CSV table of C-alpha atoms (C1' of nucleotides) in Angstrom, one decimal:
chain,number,residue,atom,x,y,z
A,611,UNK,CA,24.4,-6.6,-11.0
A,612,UNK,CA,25.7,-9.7,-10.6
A,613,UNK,CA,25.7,-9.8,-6.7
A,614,UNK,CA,25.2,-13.5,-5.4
A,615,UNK,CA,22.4,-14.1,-3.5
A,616,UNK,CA,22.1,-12.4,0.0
A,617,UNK,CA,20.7,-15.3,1.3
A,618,UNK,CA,24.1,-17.5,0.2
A,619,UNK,CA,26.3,-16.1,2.6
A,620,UNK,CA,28.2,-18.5,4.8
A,621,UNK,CA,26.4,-18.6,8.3
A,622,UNK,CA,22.9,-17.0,7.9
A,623,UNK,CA,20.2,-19.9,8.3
A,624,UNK,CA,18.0,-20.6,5.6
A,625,UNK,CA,15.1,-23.3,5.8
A,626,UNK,CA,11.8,-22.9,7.6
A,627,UNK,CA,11.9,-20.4,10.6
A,628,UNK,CA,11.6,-21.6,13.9
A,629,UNK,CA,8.6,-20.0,16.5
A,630,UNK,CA,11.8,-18.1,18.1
A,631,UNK,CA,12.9,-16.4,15.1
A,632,UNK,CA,9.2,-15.3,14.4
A,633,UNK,CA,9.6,-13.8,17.8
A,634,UNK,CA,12.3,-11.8,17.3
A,635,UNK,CA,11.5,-10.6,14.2
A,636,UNK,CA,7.9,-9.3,15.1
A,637,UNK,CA,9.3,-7.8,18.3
A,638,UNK,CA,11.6,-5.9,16.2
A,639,UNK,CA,9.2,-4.8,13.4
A,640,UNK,CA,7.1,-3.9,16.0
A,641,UNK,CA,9.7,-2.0,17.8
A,642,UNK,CA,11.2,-0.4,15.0
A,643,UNK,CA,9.1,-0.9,11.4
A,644,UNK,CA,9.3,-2.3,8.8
A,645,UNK,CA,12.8,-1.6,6.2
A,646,UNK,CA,15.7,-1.6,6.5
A,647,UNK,CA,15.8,-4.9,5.3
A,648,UNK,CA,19.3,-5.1,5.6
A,649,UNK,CA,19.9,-4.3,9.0
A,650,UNK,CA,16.8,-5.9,10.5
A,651,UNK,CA,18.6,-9.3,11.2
A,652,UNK,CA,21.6,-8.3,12.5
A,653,UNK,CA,19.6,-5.5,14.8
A,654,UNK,CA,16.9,-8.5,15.5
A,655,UNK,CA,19.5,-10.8,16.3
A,656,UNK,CA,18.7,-13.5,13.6
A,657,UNK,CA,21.0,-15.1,11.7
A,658,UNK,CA,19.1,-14.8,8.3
A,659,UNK,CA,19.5,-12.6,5.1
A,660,UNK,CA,17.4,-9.0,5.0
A,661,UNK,CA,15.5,-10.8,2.0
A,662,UNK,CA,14.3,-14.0,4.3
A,663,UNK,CA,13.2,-11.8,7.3
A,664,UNK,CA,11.4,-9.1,4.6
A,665,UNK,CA,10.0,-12.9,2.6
A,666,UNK,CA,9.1,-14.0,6.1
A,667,UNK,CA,6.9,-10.7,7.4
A,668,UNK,CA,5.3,-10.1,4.5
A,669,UNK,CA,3.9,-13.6,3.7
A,670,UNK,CA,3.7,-14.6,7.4
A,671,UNK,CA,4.2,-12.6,10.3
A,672,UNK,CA,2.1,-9.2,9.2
A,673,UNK,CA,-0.7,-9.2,11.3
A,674,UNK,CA,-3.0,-8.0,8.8
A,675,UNK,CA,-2.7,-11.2,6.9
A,676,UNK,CA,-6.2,-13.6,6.6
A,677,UNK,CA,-5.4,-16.9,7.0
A,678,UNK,CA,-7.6,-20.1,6.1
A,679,UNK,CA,-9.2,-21.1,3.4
A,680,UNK,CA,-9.9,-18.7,-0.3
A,681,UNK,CA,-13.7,-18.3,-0.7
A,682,UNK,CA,-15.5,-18.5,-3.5
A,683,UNK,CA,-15.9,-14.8,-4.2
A,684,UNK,CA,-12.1,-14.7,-3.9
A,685,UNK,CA,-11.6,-17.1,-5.8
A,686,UNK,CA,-13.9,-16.2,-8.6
A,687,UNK,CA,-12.2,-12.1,-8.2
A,688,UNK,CA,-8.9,-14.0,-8.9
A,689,UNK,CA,-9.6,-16.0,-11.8
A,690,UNK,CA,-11.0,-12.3,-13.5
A,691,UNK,CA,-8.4,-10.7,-12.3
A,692,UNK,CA,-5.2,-12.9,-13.5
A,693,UNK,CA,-7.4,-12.7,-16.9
A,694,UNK,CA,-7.2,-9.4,-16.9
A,695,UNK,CA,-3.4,-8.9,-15.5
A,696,UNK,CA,-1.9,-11.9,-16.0
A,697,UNK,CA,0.8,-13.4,-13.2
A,698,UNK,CA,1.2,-10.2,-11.9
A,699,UNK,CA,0.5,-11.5,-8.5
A,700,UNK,CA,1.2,-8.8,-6.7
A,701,UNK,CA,-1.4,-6.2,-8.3
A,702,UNK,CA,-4.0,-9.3,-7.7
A,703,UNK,CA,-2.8,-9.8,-4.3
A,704,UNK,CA,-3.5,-6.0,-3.8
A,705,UNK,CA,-7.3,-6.3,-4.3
A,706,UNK,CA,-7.2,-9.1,-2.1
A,707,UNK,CA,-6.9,-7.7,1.2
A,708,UNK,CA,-5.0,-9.9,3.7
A,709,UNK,CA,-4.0,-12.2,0.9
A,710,UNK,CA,-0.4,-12.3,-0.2
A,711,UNK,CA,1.0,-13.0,-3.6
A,712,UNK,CA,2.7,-15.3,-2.7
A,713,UNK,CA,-0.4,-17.3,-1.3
A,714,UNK,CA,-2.5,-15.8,-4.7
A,715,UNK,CA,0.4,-17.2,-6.7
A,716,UNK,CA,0.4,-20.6,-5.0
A,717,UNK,CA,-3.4,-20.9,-4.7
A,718,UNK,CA,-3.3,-20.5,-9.1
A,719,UNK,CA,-0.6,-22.7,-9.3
A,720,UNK,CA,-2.2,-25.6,-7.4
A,721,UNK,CA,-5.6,-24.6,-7.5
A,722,UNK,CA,-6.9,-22.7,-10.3
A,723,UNK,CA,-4.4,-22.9,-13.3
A,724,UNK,CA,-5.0,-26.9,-13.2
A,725,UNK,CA,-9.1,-26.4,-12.7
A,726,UNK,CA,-8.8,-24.1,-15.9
A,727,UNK,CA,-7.2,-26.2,-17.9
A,728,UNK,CA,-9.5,-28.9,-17.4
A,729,UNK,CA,-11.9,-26.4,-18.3
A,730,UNK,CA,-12.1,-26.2,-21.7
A,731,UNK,CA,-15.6,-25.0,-22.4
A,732,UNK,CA,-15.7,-21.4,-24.1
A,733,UNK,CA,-17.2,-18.6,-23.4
A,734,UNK,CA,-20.8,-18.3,-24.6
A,735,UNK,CA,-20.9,-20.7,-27.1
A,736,UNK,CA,-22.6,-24.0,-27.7
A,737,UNK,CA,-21.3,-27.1,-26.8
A,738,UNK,CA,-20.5,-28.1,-30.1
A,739,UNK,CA,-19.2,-25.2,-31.3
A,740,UNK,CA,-16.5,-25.6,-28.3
A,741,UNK,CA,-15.8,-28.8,-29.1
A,742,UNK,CA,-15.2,-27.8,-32.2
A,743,UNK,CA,-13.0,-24.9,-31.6
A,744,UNK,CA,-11.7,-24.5,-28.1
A,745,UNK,CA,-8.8,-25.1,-27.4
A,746,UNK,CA,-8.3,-23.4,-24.0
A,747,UNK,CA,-10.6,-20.7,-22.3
A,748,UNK,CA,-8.9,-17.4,-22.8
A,749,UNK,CA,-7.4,-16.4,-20.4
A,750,UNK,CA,-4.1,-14.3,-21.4
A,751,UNK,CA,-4.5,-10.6,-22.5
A,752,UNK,CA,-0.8,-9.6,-21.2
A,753,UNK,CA,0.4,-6.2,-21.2
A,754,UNK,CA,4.0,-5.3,-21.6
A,755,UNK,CA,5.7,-5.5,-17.7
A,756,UNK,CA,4.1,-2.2,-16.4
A,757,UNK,CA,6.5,0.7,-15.5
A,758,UNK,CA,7.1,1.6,-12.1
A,759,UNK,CA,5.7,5.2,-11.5
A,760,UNK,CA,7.8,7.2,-8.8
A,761,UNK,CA,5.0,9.3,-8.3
A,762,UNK,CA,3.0,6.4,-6.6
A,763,UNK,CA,6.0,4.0,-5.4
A,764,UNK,CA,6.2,4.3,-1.4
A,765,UNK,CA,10.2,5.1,-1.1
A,766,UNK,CA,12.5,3.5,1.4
A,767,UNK,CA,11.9,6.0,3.9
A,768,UNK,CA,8.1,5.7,3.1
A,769,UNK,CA,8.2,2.0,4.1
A,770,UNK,CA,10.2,2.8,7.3
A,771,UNK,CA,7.2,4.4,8.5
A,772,UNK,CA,6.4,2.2,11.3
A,773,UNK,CA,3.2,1.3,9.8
A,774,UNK,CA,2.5,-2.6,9.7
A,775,UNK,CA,0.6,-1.9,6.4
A,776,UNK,CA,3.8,-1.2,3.9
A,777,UNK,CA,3.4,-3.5,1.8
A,778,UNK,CA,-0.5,-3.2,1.7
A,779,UNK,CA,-0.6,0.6,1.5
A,780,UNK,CA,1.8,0.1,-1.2
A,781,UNK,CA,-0.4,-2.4,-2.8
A,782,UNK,CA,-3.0,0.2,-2.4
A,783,UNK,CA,-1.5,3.4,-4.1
A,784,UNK,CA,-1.3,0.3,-7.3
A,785,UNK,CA,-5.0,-0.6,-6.6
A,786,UNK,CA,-6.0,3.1,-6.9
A,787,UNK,CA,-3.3,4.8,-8.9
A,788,UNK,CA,-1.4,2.6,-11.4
A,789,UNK,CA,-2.8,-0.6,-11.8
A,790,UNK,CA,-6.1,1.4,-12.2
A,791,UNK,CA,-4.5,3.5,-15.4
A,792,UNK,CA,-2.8,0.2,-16.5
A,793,UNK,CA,-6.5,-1.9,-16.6
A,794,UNK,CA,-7.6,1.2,-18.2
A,795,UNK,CA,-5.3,1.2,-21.0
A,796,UNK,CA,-5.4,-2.8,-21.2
A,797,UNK,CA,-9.8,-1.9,-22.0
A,798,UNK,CA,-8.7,0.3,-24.3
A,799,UNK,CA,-6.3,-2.1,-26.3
A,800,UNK,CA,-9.4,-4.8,-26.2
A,801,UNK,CA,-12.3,-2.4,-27.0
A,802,UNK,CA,-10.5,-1.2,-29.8
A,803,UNK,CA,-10.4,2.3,-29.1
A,804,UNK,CA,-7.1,3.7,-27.6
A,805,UNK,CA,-6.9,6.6,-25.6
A,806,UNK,CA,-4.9,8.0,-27.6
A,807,UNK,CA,-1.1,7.6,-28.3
A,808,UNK,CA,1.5,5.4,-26.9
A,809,UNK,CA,-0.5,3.4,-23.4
A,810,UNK,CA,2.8,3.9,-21.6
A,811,UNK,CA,2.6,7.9,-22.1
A,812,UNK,CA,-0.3,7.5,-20.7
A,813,UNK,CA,0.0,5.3,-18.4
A,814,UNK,CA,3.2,7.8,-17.1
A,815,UNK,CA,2.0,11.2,-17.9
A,816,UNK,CA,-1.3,11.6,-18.3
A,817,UNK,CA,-2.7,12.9,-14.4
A,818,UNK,CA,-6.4,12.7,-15.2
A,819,UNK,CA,-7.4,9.1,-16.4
A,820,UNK,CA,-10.8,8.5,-15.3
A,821,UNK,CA,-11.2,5.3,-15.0
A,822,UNK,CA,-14.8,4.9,-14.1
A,823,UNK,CA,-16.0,5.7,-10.3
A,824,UNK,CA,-13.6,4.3,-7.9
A,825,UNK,CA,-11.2,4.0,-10.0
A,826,UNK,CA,-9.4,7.4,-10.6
A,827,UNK,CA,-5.9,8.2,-10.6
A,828,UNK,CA,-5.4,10.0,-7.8
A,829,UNK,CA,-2.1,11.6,-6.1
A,830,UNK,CA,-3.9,12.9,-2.9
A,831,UNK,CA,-2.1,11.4,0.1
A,832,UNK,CA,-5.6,11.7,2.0
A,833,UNK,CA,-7.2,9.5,-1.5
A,834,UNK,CA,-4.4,7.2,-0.6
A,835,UNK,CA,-4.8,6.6,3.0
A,836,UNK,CA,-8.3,5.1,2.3
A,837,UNK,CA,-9.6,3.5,5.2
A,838,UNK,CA,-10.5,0.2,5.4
A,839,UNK,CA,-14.0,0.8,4.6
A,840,UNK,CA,-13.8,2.6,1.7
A,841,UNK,CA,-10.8,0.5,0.2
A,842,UNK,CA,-13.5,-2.4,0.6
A,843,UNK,CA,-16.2,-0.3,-1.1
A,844,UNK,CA,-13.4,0.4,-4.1
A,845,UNK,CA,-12.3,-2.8,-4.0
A,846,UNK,CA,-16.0,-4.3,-5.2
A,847,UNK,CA,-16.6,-1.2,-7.5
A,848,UNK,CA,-13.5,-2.6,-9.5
A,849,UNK,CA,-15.1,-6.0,-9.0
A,850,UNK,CA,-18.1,-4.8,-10.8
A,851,UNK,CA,-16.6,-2.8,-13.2
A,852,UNK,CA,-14.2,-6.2,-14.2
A,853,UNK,CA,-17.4,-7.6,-14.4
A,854,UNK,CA,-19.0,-5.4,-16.7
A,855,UNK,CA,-15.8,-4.9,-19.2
A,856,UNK,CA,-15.4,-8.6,-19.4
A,857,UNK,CA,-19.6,-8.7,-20.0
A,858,UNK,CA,-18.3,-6.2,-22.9
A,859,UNK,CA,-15.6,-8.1,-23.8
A,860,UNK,CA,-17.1,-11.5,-24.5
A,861,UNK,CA,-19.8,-9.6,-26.4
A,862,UNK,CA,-17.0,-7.7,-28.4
A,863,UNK,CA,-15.4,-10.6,-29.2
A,864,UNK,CA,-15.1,-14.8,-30.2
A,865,UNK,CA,-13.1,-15.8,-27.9
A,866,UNK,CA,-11.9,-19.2,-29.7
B,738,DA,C1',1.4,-50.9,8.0
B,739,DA,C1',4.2,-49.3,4.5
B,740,DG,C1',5.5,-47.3,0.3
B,741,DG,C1',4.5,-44.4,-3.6
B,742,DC,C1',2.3,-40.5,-5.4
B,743,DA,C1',0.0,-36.0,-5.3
B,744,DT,C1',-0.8,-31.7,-3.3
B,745,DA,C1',0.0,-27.4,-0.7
B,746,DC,C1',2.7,-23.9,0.7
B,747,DA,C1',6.8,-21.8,2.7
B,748,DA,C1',11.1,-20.4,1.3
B,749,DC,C1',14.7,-19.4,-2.0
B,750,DC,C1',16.7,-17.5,-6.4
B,751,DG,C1',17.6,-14.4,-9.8
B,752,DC,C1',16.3,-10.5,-12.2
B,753,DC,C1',14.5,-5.8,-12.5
B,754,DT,C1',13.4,-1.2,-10.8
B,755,DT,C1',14.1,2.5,-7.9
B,756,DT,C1',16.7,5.4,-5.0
B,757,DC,C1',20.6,7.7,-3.5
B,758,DA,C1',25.3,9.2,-3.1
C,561,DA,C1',25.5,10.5,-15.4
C,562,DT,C1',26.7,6.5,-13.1
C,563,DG,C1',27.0,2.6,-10.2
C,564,DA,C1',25.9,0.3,-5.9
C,565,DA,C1',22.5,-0.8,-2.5
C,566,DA,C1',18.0,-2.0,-1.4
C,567,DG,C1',13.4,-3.3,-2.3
C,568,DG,C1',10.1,-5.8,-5.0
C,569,DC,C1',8.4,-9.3,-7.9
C,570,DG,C1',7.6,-13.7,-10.4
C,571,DG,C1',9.3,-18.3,-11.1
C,572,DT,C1',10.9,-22.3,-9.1
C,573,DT,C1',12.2,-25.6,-5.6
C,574,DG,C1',12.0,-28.3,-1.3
C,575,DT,C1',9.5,-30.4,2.1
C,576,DA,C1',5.7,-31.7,5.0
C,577,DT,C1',1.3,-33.8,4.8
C,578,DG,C1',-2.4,-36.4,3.1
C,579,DC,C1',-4.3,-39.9,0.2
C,580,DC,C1',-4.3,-44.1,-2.3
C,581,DT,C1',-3.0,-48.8,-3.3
DNA sequence: AAGGCATACAACCGCCTTTCA
DNA sequence: ATGAAAGGCGGTTGTATGCCT
């Protein structure tokens, strides 16, 4: 509470990072894992805040990160998904593998969010009947910020595990735990037909939210260490399923 | 060729949540 | 129970690059 900025401190570098700096702070996340944030530089040898070096691996230096271009069927899994969650670019980013939020959350910004908005034909509907009525696509059906779930949050000691895959494994126990129960309830809302009490009980307490196949929230370590395969096969289960709810959706409801 | 503008993306900022002593 | 530290996230900014006139 109110702490300046770690990144303000007199003599740490800020700016772009040079090749060098990438060097030592791969050897040394390679040595030693990733955390630690705050010790990382001065143990790396950097002059840069904890924050800049964590910023710098996780959006640049993790070598499970795809570079180049978004496809098409990324592209199209983003725009259903930021429909569905909103700017939560981290739980997008998560059924992205290899992408980063930060790259999802540019890639909208520059990309999509302009593309959209240009777009103004509706769902389903004649042309005249959007010209009549649309004003913009819909493309918002926010939930409240989401809670943080101990039960499926990797702790500091989790992400000093020496994995490279912190931040993705993370992402996946919110594919397959949280995120799942959090869609679930956000159907629910839309469909008209709550499951039952306050979403946020649910979303916290309630163990055994099927979700659909693929989708279950789950607490097995073994369910959570998915390997790459099956977090693929899970990741275009979801896909479909998105697909059929919004199907469901659109025929539920007018959209403008 | 040069200047202005638009775009893309890396990096920073500030706030919130979680953990731990 | 409480407060500080650390991690995480979304919004915003800064800058390099490309395109157009």
């Amino acid at each position: 509470m109110g702490r300046t900025a770690c990144c303000s401190r007199v003599g740490l570098r800020r700016g772009p990072w040079t090749p060098r700096e990438d060097t030592l702070l791969v050897n040394y996340i390679q040595l030693h894992g990733e955390g630690h944030w705050r010790i990382v530089p001065k143990k790396a040898g950097l002059l840069r805040c904890g924050k800049s070096c964590r910023l710098r691996w996780m959006n640049y230096l993790r070598p499970d990160i795809k570079r180049g271009n978004i496809t098409a069927d990324e592209d199209d899994l983003i725009i259903r998904l930021h429909t569905l969650l909103g700017n939560r670019w981290s739980l997008i980013a998560g059924r992205l593998p290899g992408r980063t939020d930060n790259e999802i959350k540019n890639y909208w910004n520059s990309h999509l969010s302009k593309r959209l908005n240009t777009n103004t034909s509706c769902y389903k509907k004649s042309p005249k009947e959007a010209s009549k009525s649309c004003e913009k696509p819909k493309s918002k059906i926010h939930l409240p910020k989401p809670i943080r779930v101990s039960q499926f949050s990797s702790t500091k000691k989790d992400s000093f595990d020496g994995g490279s895959t912190s931040m993705a494994s993370g992402s996946e126990y919110s594919a397959h735990g949280e995120d799942c129960a959090e869609v679930f309830n956000l159907y629910s809302l839309e469909l008209g037909r709550d499951g039952g009490g306050n979403k946020d009980d649910d979303f916290v307490n309630n163990d055994s939210i099927i979700i659909g196949k693929g989708c279950e929230k789950s607490t097995s370590l073994d369910q959570l260490s998915l390997g790459k395969d099956d977090m693929l096969d899970k990741i275009f289960e979801e896909y479909q399923q998105l697909l059929e709810v919004e199907d469901h959706l659109q025929s539920n409801f007018s959209f403008c």
